[in-house]
Amino acid sequence: MELLKQRILQDGKCYPGGILKVDSFINHQMDPNLMMELAREMVRIFGRRPINKIVTIEASGIAPAILTGYLMQLPVVFIKKKQPKTMDRMLSAVVHSFTKDRDYTVCISADFLTPADRVLFIDDFLANGNAAKGVIDLCAQAGAKIEAMAFLIEKAFQHGGDYLRSAGVDYTALATVTSLDDCKIELE
Ligand code: 5GP
């Protein structure tokens, strides 16, 4: 998506270790106008698909997910990164964090992810696909079907895309970073 690509080139910053910092418009400060355009693009791509629920993972997936959910008039559930004592019927999965380089347990209530659900999963980045693997695990536990996954940004030099293709998961990224070598941002 051209608008997102231009914004990444204008305001994105490259960090050692293959990290793209988009703190000024996605991950910390957020640009609601850009976010709404990204959500409209999600609707353009997925609006006719048999999706009845949007699932995301806290925190940075929530903004694009809720705007997409609003436009598609669908419920939005976010997977939690801390396990509340009060959660009923908790489903959990272990995820390795790329940016923090540690494992953590994510959870969702089986009250909000059920065998009746056909899920569109939305997140900010696809890197090695660890968060996506956790979501696949949770949906399998719940008996929910993943209709598709959508990421704002895919880093194609990492292996999340390969994993999702081999697992037969239909996914889309609104912008694809092909290289961050020498701290230079290259997009597809
Ligand atoms: P994965 O689970 O696909 O390995 O990594 C995706 C998750 O790690 C995303 O939810 C995102 O929060 C974080 N992440 C991965 N790579 C980057 C990056 O280059 N920049 C930022 N800001 N977050 C990233």
PDB file of C-alpha atoms in Angstrom, residues 95-171:
ATOM      1  CA  VAL A  95       5.356 -17.212  22.154  1.00  0.00           C
ATOM      2  CA  HIS A  96       8.943 -16.151  21.570  1.00  0.00           C
ATOM      3  CA  SER A  97       9.313 -12.377  21.338  1.00  0.00           C
ATOM      4  CA  PHE A  98      11.599 -11.238  18.536  1.00  0.00           C
ATOM      5  CA  THR A  99      12.160  -7.723  19.882  1.00  0.00           C
ATOM      6  CA  LYS A 100      12.573  -8.763  23.555  1.00  0.00           C
ATOM      7  CA  ASP A 101      14.258 -12.128  22.837  1.00  0.00           C
ATOM      8  CA  ARG A 102      12.342 -14.023  25.495  1.00  0.00           C
ATOM      9  CA  ASP A 103       9.418 -16.428  25.779  1.00  0.00           C
ATOM     10  CA  TYR A 104       6.111 -15.305  27.220  1.00  0.00           C
ATOM     11  CA  THR A 105       2.689 -16.865  27.647  1.00  0.00           C
ATOM     12  CA  VAL A 106      -0.257 -15.323  25.827  1.00  0.00           C
ATOM     13  CA  CYS A 107      -3.882 -16.062  26.613  1.00  0.00           C
ATOM     14  CA  ILE A 108      -7.451 -15.623  25.483  1.00  0.00           C
ATOM     15  CA  SER A 109     -10.737 -16.724  26.999  1.00  0.00           C
ATOM     16  CA  ALA A 110     -12.553 -19.602  25.281  1.00  0.00           C
ATOM     17  CA  ASP A 111     -15.660 -17.462  25.842  1.00  0.00           C
ATOM     18  CA  PHE A 112     -14.408 -15.153  23.058  1.00  0.00           C
ATOM     19  CA  LEU A 113     -12.761 -17.627  20.673  1.00  0.00           C
ATOM     20  CA  THR A 114     -15.067 -20.505  19.787  1.00  0.00           C
ATOM     21  CA  PRO A 115     -15.637 -23.218  17.150  1.00  0.00           C
ATOM     22  CA  ALA A 116     -18.146 -20.848  15.499  1.00  0.00           C
ATOM     23  CA  ASP A 117     -15.432 -18.265  14.776  1.00  0.00           C
ATOM     24  CA  ARG A 118     -13.891 -17.513  11.383  1.00  0.00           C
ATOM     25  CA  VAL A 119     -11.041 -15.266  12.301  1.00  0.00           C
ATOM     26  CA  LEU A 120      -9.163 -12.444  10.648  1.00  0.00           C
ATOM     27  CA  PHE A 121      -5.973 -11.987  12.702  1.00  0.00           C
ATOM     28  CA  ILE A 122      -4.408  -8.516  12.491  1.00  0.00           C
ATOM     29  CA  ASP A 123      -0.996  -7.489  13.841  1.00  0.00           C
ATOM     30  CA  ASP A 124       1.577  -4.759  13.271  1.00  0.00           C
ATOM     31  CA  PHE A 125       4.596  -6.846  12.151  1.00  0.00           C
ATOM     32  CA  LEU A 126       5.303 -10.264  10.683  1.00  0.00           C
ATOM     33  CA  ALA A 127       8.945 -11.152  11.417  1.00  0.00           C
ATOM     34  CA  ASN A 128       9.704 -14.797  12.261  1.00  0.00           C
ATOM     35  CA  GLY A 129       6.051 -15.643  12.694  1.00  0.00           C
ATOM     36  CA  ASN A 130       6.227 -16.564  16.374  1.00  0.00           C
ATOM     37  CA  ALA A 131       3.212 -14.477  17.370  1.00  0.00           C
ATOM     38  CA  ALA A 132       1.331 -15.948  14.386  1.00  0.00           C
ATOM     39  CA  LYS A 133       2.263 -19.483  15.527  1.00  0.00           C
ATOM     40  CA  GLY A 134       0.830 -18.689  18.976  1.00  0.00           C
ATOM     41  CA  VAL A 135      -2.400 -17.502  17.355  1.00  0.00           C
ATOM     42  CA  ILE A 136      -2.621 -20.671  15.230  1.00  0.00           C
ATOM     43  CA  ASP A 137      -2.151 -22.699  18.423  1.00  0.00           C
ATOM     44  CA  LEU A 138      -4.880 -20.770  20.303  1.00  0.00           C
ATOM     45  CA  CYS A 139      -7.331 -21.042  17.384  1.00  0.00           C
ATOM     46  CA  ALA A 140      -6.667 -24.806  17.173  1.00  0.00           C
ATOM     47  CA  GLN A 141      -7.337 -25.167  20.921  1.00  0.00           C
ATOM     48  CA  ALA A 142     -10.571 -23.182  20.555  1.00  0.00           C
ATOM     49  CA  GLY A 143     -11.671 -24.986  17.376  1.00  0.00           C
ATOM     50  CA  ALA A 144     -11.821 -21.610  15.576  1.00  0.00           C
ATOM     51  CA  LYS A 145     -10.934 -21.318  11.882  1.00  0.00           C
ATOM     52  CA  ILE A 146      -8.348 -18.792  10.708  1.00  0.00           C
ATOM     53  CA  GLU A 147      -9.765 -17.284   7.536  1.00  0.00           C
ATOM     54  CA  ALA A 148      -6.735 -15.027   6.996  1.00  0.00           C
ATOM     55  CA  MET A 149      -3.971 -13.069   8.688  1.00  0.00           C
ATOM     56  CA  ALA A 150      -3.096  -9.445   7.926  1.00  0.00           C
ATOM     57  CA  PHE A 151      -0.004  -7.539   8.946  1.00  0.00           C
ATOM     58  CA  LEU A 152       0.759  -3.874   8.518  1.00  0.00           C
ATOM     59  CA  ILE A 153       4.406  -4.645   7.787  1.00  0.00           C
ATOM     60  CA  GLU A 154       6.140  -7.891   6.797  1.00  0.00           C
ATOM     61  CA  LYS A 155       9.906  -8.195   7.043  1.00  0.00           C
ATOM     62  CA  ALA A 156      10.445 -10.559   4.132  1.00  0.00           C
ATOM     63  CA  PHE A 157      14.086 -11.203   5.055  1.00  0.00           C
ATOM     64  CA  GLN A 158      12.842 -13.100   8.112  1.00  0.00           C
ATOM     65  CA  HIS A 159      10.936 -16.357   7.909  1.00  0.00           C
ATOM     66  CA  GLY A 160       7.397 -15.756   9.141  1.00  0.00           C
ATOM     67  CA  GLY A 161       6.048 -15.577   5.576  1.00  0.00           C
ATOM     68  CA  ASP A 162       7.697 -18.890   4.642  1.00  0.00           C
ATOM     69  CA  TYR A 163       6.186 -20.489   7.717  1.00  0.00           C
ATOM     70  CA  LEU A 164       2.664 -19.196   7.025  1.00  0.00           C
ATOM     71  CA  ARG A 165       2.811 -20.242   3.354  1.00  0.00           C
ATOM     72  CA  SER A 166       3.985 -23.754   4.320  1.00  0.00           C
ATOM     73  CA  ALA A 167       1.248 -23.968   6.957  1.00  0.00           C
ATOM     74  CA  GLY A 168      -1.343 -23.029   4.304  1.00  0.00           C
ATOM     75  CA  VAL A 169      -2.336 -19.812   6.074  1.00  0.00           C
ATOM     76  CA  ASP A 170      -3.617 -17.088   3.766  1.00  0.00           C
ATOM     77  CA  TYR A 171      -1.899 -13.841   4.738  1.00  0.00           C
TER      78      TYR A 171
END
